[in-house]
Coordinates of C-alpha atoms in Angstrom, one line a residue:
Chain A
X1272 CA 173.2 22.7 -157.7
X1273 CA 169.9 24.2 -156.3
X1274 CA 169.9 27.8 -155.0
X1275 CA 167.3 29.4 -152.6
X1276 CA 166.5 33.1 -152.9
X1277 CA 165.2 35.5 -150.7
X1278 CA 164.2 38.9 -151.8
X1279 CA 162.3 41.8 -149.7
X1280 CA 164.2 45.1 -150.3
X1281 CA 160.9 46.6 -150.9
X1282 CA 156.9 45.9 -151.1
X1283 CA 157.4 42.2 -152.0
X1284 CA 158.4 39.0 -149.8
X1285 CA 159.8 36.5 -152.5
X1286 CA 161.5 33.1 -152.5
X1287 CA 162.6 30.9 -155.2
X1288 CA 164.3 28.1 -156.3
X1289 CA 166.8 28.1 -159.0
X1290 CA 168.7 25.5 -160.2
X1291 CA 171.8 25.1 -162.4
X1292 CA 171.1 23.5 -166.0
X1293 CA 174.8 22.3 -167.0
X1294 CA 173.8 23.8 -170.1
X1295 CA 176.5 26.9 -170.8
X1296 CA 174.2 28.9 -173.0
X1297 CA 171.1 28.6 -170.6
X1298 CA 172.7 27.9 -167.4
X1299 CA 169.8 28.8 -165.0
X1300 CA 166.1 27.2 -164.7
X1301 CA 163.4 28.0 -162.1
X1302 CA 162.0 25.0 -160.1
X1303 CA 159.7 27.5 -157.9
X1304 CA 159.3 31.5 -158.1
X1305 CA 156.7 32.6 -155.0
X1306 CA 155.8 36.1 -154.7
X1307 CA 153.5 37.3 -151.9
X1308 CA 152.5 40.4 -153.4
X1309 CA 151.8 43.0 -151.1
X1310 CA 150.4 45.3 -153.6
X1311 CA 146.4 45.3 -152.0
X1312 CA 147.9 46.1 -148.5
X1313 CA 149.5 49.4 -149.9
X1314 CA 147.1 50.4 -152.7
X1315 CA 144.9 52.1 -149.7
X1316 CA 147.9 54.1 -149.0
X1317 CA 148.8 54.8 -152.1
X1318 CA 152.5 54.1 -152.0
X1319 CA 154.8 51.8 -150.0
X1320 CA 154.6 52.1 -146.4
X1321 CA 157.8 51.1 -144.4
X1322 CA 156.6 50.1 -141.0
X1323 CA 153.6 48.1 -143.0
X1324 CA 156.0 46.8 -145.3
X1325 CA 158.7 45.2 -142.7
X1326 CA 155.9 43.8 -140.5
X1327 CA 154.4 42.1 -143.5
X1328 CA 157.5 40.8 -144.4
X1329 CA 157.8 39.5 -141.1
X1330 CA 154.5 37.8 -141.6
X1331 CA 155.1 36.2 -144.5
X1332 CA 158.7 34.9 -145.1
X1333 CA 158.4 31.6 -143.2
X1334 CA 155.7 30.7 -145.3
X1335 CA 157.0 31.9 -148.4
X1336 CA 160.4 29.9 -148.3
X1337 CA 158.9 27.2 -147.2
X1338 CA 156.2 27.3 -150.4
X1339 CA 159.1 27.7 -152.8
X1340 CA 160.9 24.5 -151.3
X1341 CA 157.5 22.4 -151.6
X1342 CA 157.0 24.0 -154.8
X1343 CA 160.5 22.8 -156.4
X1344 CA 160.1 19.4 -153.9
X1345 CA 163.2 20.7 -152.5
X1346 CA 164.3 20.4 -149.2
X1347 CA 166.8 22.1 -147.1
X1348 CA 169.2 19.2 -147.7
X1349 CA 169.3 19.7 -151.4
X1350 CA 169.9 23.1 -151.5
X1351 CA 174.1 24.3 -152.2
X1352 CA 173.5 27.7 -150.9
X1353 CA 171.6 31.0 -149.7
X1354 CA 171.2 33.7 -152.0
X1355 CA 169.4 37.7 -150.4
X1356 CA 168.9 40.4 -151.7
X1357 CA 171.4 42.6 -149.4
X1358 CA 170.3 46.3 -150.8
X1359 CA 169.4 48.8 -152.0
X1360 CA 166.1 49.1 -150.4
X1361 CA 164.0 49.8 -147.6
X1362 CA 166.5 48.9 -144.9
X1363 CA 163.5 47.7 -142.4
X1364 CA 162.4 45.3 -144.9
X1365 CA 165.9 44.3 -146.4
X1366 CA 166.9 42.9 -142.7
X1367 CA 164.2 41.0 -142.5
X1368 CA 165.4 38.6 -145.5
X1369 CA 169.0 39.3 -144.6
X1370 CA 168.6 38.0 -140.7
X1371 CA 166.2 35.2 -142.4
X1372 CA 169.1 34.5 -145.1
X1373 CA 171.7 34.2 -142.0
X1374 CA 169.9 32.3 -139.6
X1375 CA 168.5 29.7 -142.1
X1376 CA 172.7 29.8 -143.5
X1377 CA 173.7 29.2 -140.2
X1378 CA 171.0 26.2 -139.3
X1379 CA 171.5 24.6 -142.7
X1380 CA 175.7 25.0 -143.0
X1381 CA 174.7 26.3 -146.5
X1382 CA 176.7 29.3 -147.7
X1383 CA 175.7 32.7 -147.7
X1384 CA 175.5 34.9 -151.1
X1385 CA 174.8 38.8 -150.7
X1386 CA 173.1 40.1 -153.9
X1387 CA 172.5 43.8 -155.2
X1388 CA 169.3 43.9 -155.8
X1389 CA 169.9 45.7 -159.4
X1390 CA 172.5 42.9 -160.3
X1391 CA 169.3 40.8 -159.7
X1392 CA 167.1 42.7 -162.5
X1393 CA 170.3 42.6 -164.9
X1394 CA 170.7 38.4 -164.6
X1395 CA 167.0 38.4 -164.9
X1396 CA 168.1 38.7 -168.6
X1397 CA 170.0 35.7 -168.8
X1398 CA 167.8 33.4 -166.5
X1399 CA 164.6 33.9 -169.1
X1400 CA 166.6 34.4 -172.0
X1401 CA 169.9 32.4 -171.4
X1402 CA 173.8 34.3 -171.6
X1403 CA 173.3 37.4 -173.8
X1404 CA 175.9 38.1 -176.4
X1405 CA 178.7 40.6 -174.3
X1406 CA 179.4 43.6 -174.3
X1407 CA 175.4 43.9 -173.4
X1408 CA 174.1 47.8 -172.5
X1409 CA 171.0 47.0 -169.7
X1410 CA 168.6 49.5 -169.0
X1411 CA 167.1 48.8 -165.3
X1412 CA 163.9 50.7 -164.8
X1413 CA 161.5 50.5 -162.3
X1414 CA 160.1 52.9 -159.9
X1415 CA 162.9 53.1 -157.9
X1416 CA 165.5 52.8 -160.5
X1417 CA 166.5 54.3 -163.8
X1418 CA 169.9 53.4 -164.9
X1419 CA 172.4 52.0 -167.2
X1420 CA 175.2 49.3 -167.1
X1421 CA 177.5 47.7 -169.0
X1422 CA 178.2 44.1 -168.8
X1423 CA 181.4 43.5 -170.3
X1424 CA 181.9 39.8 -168.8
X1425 CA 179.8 37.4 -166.7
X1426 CA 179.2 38.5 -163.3
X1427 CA 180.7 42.4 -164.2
X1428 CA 178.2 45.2 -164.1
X1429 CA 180.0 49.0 -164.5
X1430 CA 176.8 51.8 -163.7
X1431 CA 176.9 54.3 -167.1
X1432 CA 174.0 56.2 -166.3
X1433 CA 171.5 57.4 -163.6
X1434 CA 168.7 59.6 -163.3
X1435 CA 169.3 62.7 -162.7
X1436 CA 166.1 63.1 -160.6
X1437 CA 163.1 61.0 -160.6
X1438 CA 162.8 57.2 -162.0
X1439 CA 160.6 56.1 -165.0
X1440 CA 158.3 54.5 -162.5
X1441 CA 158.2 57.4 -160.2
X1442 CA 156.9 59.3 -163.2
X1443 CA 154.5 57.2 -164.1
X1444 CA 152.9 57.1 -160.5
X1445 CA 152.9 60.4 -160.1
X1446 CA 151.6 61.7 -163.5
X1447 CA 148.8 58.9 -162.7
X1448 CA 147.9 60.7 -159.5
X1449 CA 147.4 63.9 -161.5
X1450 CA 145.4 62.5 -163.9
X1451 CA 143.2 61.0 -161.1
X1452 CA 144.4 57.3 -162.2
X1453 CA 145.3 55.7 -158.9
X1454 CA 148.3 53.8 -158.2
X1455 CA 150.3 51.9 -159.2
X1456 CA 150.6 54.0 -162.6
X1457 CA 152.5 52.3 -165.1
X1458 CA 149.9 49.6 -166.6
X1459 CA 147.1 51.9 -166.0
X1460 CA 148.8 54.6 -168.6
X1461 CA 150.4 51.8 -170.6
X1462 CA 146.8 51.0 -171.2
X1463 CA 144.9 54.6 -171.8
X1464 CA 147.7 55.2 -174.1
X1465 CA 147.1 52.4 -176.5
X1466 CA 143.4 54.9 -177.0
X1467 CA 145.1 58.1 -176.9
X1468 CA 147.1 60.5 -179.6
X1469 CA 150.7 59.8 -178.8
X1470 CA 150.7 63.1 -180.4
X1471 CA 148.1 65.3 -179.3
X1472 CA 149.8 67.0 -175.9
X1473 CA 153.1 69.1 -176.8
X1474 CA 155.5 67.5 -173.8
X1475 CA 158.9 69.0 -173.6
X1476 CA 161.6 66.1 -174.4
X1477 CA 164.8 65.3 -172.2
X1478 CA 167.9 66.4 -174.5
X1479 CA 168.9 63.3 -176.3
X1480 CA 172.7 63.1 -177.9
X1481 CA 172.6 61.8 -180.7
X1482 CA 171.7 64.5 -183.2
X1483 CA 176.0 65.1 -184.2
X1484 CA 177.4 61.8 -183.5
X1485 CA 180.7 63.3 -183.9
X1486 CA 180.4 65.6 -181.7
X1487 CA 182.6 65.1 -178.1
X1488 CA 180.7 62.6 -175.4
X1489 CA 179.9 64.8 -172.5
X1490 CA 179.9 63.3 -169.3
X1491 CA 176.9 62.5 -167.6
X1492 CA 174.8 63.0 -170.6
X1493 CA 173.8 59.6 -170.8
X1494 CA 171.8 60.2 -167.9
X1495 CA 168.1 60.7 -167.7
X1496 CA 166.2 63.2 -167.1
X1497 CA 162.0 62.7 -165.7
X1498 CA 161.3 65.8 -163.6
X1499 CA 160.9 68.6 -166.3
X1500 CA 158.3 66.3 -168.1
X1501 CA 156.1 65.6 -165.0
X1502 CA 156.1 69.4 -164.0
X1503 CA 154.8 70.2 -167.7
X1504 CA 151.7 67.3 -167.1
X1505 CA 151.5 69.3 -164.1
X1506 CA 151.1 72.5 -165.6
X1507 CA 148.8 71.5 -168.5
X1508 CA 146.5 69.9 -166.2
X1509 CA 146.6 73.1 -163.5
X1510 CA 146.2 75.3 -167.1
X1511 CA 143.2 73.0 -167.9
X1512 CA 139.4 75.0 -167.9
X1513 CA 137.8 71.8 -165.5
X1514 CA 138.6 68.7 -165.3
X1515 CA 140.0 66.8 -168.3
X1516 CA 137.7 64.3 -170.4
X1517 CA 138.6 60.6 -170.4
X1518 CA 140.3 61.4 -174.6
X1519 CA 142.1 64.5 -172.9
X1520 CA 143.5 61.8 -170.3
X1521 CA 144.3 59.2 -173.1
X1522 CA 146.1 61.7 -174.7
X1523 CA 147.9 62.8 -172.2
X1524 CA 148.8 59.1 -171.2
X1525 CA 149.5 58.5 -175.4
X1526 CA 151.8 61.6 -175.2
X1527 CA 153.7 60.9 -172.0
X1528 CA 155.0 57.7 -172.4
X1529 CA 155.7 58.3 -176.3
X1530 CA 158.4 60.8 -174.8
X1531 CA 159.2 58.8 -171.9
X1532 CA 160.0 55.5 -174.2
X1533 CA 161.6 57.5 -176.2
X1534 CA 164.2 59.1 -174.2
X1535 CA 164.7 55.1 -172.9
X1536 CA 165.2 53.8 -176.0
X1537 CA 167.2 56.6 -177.4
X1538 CA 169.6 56.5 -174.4
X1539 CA 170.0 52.5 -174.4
X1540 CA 170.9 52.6 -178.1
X1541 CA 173.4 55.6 -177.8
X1542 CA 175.2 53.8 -174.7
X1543 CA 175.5 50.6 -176.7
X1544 CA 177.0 52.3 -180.0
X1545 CA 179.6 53.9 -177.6
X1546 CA 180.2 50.6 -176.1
X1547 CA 180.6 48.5 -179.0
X1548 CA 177.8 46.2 -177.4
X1549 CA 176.5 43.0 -178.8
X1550 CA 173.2 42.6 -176.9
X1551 CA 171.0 44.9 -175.2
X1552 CA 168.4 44.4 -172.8
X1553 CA 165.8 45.9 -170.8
X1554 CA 164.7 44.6 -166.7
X1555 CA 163.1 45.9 -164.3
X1556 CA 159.2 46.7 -163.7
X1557 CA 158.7 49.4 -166.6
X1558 CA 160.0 46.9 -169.2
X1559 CA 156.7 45.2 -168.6
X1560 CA 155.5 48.6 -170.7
X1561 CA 153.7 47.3 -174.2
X1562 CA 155.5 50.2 -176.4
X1563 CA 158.8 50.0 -174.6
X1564 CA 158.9 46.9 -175.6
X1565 CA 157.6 47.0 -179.2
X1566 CA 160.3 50.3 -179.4
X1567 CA 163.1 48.4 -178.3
X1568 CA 162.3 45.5 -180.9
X1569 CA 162.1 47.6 -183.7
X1570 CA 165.0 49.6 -182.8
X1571 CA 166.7 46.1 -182.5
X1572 CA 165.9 45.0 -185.9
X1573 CA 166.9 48.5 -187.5
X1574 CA 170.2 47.9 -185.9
X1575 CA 170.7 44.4 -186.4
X1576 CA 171.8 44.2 -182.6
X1577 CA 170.0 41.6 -180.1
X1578 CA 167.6 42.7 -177.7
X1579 CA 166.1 41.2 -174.4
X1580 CA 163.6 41.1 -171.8
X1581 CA 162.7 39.2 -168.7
X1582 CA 159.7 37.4 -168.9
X1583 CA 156.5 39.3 -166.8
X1584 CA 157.1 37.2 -164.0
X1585 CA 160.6 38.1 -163.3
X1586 CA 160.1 42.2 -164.5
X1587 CA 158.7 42.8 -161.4
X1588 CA 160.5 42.2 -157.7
X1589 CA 161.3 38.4 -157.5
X1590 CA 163.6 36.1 -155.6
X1591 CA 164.3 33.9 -158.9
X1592 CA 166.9 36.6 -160.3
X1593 CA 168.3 36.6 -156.9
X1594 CA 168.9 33.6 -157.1
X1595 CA 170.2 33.8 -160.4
X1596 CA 172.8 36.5 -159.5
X1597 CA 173.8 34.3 -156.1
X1598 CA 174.6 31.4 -158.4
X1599 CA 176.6 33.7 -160.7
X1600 CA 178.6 35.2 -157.5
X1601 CA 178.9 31.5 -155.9
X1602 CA 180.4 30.2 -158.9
X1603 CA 182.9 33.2 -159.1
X1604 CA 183.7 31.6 -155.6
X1605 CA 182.3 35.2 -154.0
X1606 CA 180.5 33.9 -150.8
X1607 CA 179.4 36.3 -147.8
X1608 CA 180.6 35.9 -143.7
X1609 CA 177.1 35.6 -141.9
X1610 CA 177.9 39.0 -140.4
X1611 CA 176.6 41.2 -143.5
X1612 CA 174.3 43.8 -142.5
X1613 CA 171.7 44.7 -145.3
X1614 CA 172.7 48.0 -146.6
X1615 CA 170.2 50.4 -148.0
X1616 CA 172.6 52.5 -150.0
X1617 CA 174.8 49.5 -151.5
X1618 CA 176.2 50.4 -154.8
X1619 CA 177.1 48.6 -157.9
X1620 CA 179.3 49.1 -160.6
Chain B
X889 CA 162.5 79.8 -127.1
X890 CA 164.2 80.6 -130.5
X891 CA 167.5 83.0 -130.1
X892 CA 168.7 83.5 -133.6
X893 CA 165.9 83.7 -136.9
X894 CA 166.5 85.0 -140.2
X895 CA 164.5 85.0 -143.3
X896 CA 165.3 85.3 -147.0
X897 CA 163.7 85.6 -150.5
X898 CA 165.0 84.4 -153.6
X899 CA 163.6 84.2 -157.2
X900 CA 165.2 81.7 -159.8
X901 CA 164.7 81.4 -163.6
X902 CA 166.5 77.6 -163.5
X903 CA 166.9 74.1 -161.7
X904 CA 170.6 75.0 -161.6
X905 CA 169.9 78.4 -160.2
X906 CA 167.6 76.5 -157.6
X907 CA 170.3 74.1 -156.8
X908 CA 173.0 77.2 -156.3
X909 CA 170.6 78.4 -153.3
X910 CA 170.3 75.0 -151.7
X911 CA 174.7 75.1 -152.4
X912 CA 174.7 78.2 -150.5
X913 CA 172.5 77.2 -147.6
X914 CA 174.7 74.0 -147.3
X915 CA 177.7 76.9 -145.9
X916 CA 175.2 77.5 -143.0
X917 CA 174.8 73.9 -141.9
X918 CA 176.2 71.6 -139.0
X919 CA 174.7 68.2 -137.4
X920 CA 171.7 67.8 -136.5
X921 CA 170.1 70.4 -138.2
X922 CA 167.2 69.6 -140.5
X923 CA 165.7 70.8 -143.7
X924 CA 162.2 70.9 -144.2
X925 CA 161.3 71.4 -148.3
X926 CA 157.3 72.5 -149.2
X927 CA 156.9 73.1 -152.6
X928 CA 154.5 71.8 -155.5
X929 CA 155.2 68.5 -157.7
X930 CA 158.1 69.6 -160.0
X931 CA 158.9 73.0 -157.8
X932 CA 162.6 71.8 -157.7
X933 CA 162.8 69.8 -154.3
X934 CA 165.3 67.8 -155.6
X935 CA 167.1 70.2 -157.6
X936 CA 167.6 71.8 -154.2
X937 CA 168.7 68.7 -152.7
X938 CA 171.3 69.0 -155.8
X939 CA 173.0 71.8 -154.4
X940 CA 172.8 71.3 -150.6
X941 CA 174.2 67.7 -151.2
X942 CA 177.2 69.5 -153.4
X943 CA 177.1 72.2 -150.8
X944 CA 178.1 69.4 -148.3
X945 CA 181.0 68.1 -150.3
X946 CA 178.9 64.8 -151.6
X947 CA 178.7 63.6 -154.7
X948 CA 175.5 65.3 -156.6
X949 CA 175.7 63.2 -159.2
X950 CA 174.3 60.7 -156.5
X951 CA 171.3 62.8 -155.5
X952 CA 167.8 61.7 -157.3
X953 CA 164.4 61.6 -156.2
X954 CA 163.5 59.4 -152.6
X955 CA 159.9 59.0 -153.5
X956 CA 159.8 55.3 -154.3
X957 CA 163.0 54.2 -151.5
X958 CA 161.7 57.2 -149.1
X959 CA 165.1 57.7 -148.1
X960 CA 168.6 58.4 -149.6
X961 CA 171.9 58.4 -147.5
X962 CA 174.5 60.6 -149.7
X963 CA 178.3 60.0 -147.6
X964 CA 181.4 61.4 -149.2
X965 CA 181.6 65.5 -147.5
X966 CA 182.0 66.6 -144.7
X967 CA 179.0 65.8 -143.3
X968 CA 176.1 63.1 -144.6
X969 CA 173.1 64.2 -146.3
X970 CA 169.9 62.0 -145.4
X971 CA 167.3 62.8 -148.3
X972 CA 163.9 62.0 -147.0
X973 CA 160.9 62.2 -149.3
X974 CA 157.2 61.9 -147.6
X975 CA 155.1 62.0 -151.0
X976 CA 153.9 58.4 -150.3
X977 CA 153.1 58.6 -146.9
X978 CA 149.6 60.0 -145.7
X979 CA 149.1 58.4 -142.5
X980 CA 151.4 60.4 -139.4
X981 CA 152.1 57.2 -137.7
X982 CA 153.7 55.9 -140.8
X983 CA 155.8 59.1 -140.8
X984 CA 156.4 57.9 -137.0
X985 CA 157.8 55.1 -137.8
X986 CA 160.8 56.4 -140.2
X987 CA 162.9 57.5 -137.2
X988 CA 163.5 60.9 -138.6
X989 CA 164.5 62.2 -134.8
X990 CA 167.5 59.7 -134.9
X991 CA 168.6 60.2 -138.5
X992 CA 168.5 63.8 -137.9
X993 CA 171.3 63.8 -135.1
X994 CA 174.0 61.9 -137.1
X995 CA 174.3 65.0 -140.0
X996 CA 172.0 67.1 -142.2
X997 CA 168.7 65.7 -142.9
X998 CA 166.2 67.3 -145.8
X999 CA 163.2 66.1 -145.8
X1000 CA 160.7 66.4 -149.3
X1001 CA 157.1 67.0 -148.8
X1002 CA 157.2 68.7 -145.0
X1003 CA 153.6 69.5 -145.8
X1004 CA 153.2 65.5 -145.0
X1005 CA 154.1 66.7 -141.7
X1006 CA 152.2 67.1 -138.4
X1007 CA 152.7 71.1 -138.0
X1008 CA 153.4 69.7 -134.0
X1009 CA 155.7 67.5 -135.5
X1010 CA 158.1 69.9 -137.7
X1011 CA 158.3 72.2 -134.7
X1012 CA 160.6 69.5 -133.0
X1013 CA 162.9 69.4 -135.0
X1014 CA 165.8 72.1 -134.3
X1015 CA 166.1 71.0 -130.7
X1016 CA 169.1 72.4 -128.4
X1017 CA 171.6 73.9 -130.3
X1018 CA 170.7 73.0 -134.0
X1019 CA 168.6 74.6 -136.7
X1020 CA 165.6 74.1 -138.9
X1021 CA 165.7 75.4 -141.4
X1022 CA 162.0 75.9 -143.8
X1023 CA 162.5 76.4 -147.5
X1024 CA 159.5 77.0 -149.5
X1025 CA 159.1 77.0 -153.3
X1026 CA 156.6 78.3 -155.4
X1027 CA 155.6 78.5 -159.2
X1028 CA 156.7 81.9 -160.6
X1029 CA 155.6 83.4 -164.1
X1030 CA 157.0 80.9 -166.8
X1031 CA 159.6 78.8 -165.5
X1032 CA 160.7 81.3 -162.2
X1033 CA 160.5 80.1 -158.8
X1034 CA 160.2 81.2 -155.6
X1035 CA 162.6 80.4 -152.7
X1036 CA 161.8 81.7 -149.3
X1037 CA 164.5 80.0 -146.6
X1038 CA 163.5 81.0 -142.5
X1039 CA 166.4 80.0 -140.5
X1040 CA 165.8 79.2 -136.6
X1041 CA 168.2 78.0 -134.2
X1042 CA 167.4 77.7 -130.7

């Protein structure tokens, strides 16, 4: 069966066709993954803007869908069923794939599937990788979202963790914009860093858990923790005599995201111990981040456990992993009525 | 014409002594009434947030930073917190678009980064019979902060 999704909970208006493989191990393949990136229309203001974002969406989902079908020489005929991205998200910009989604549902007599957006990062895992060994631990982090489930059978996803305040992502962009680095801020530290002395700034670290291993699990102290860290940038570069020198700013960069990958890694690895897991994986758009991955490798290795990552492609906002998760819900026989609403505070897990 | 105004000063040494004043101001509260937060990156916006949305009878567990969704919806007390955060938006008529006049009248609505905010604009909100309410936070010595909280209901 071929799938189309729809995904535009946020700054991106995707569409993609998946299809199943037969294949148990590696059920899902792409046949098309479009993605019209709407990251020049925001970059001048520096963020996502909502109104801009909806009516862009607007602009461009007709033509979208209808690239992905000529690009898996699908037609509307072969498809089994509708997959969207019903929420979390921007809710102007969610309805406009989730009114798409309906009507196109209703004109083709092709079921409906209503997909959280996050369980869309998690099967990202599985689409690039194939079924990861379960129990998996999966860290999704992206600017909206820093959190961590369990997936203790296909299709099951129970939320372990949160932030407490901001997201990874959100810490990146807005450490960037102190540092004068423009937005968005993750690749453009990711890359100052690699010049920098992961060492050189003093940052404060997020408590990690895992110094007595014996000692009672708290609750909640799995989750993480960004604020305090950005307020110290903030500090030291308020404390600073002038501006700071381009090896001041790779430094800084070096020294941030040593203690942001850190607390990451440390809290994915804790969670899976507790959990007994068999596999863990990072998705999501900071998993894109060179030494995240390289930690979580290494880490891996050390502890002879499985680890996984989405391909670049489908780290970032996509409609493929929609499309992935709406298979995974279709074949669990969970279908939507065409009168879902998109919801920008759905939960999961 | 404001009938009722009342200003207050607080100092804190912690996030969870922030979040205790924004629990306190929740006690004060009813529908319709709106929060506006100024403060510095890392003042403890959200930490106040924390404690208003606890305040309230939400979850606070559920209370993180809006920047990148610009708004959070937190349901579960007795009346729902909308968490607003205007850090990414620099143009007014973007702020326009958000609707915050609507959201406001269905519960308590906090809104991050005020300073975002057309000085015209924040002085609409309270309208008949509900309060605004201005919390500002500065950097203290070390790690104190600042709280100064101006009630006005009309």
């Amino acid at each position: 069966m071929r799938i189309l999704g729809i995904e535009t909970s946020c700054d991106e208006t995707a569409a993609a066709v998946v299809e199943e493989t037969g294949d148990a191990a590696k059920p899902w393949a792409i046949r098309s993954n479009v993605i019209a990136s709407q990251v020049p229309i925001h970059r001048e203001w520096g963020g996502v803007v909502p109104e801009l974002a909806s009516r862009q969406h607007v602009r461009d989902i007709c033509g979208v869908v209808e690239r992905a079908l000529t690009d898996a020489q699908t037609t509307w005929r072969d498809l089994g069923a509708i997959a969207v991205t019903q929420g979390p998200g921007l809710v102007g910009s969610l309805l406009v794939g989730v009114a798409f989604a309906k009507a196109a549902s209703a004109a083709a007599a092709l079921p409906l599937v209503a997909v959280h957006h996050l369980a869309g990062h998690i099967e990202s895992l599985v689409l690039h990788n194939g079924e990861l060994p379960l129990p998996a631990v999966v860290l999704v982090v992206s600017g909206g979202h820093t959190s961590l489930y369990l997936v203790d059978r296909p299709g099951s996803y129970r939320l372990l963790s949160r932030t407490r305040d901001d997201a990874a992502g959100e810490a990146y962009d807005k450490v960037a914009k102190l540092l004068g680095l423009g937005y968005p801020g993750g690749p453009v530290i990711d890359r100052l860093a690699q010049e920098g002395d992961d060492r050189a700034v003093p940052l404060p670290t997020t408590r990690l858990t895992h110094a007595d291993r014996n000692a009672p699990e708290l609750k909640g102290d799995l989750d993480f923790s960004f604020s305090g860290l950005k307020t110290a940038v903030l500090r030291l570069v308020r404390a600073h005599d002038g501006p700071l020198s381009d090896a001041e700013i790779a430094d800084m960069a070096a020294s941030f995201q040593r203690v942001v990958v850190a607390s990451l890694i440390e809290k994915l690895f804790d969670a899976a111990r507790r959990h007994g897991a068999r596999s863990v994986g990072i998705a999501g758009g900071v998993s894109a981040n060179s030494r995240l991955r390289a930690e979580l490798q290494q880490r891996g290795e050390r502890r002879e456990l499985p680890t996984f990552v989405p391909s670049l492609t489908l780290s970032t906002d996509n409609a493929a992993m929609i499309a992935a998760a709406g298979l995974r819900k279709l074949r669990a026989g969970i279908t939507s009525p065409l009168d879902i609403n998109a919801d920008a505070a759905l939960a999961l897990g | 014409m404001k009938e009722v105004a009342a200003t207050s000063a607080y100092t804190t040494q912690t996030e969870s002594e922030t979040a205790a004043i924004g629990r306190a101001l929740a006690a004060s509260l009813s529908a319709g009434d709106v929060v506006l937060l100024y403060g510095d990156l890392g003042a403890g916006k959200t930490a106040f947030v924390k404690g208003l949305a606890e305040g309230l009878g939400a979850p606070q567990d559920e209370v993180s930073s809006p920047t990148f969704t610009l708004m959070q919806e937190y349901r579960g007390g007795h009346l729902t917190l909308f968490h607003v955060d205007l850090y990414r938006l620099d143009d007014p008529r973007e702020i326009d678009d958000l609707g915050l006049e609507e959201i406001a009248a269905d519960g308590v609505l906090a809104i991050e980064w005020a300073e975002k905010l057309p000085p015209s604009r924040a002085q609409r909100f309270g309208g008949p019979g509900s309060q605004a309410v201005v919390v500002r936070i500065e950097y203290g010595d070390s790690d104190a902060r600042r709280i100064t909280i101006h009630l006005a209901r009309s």
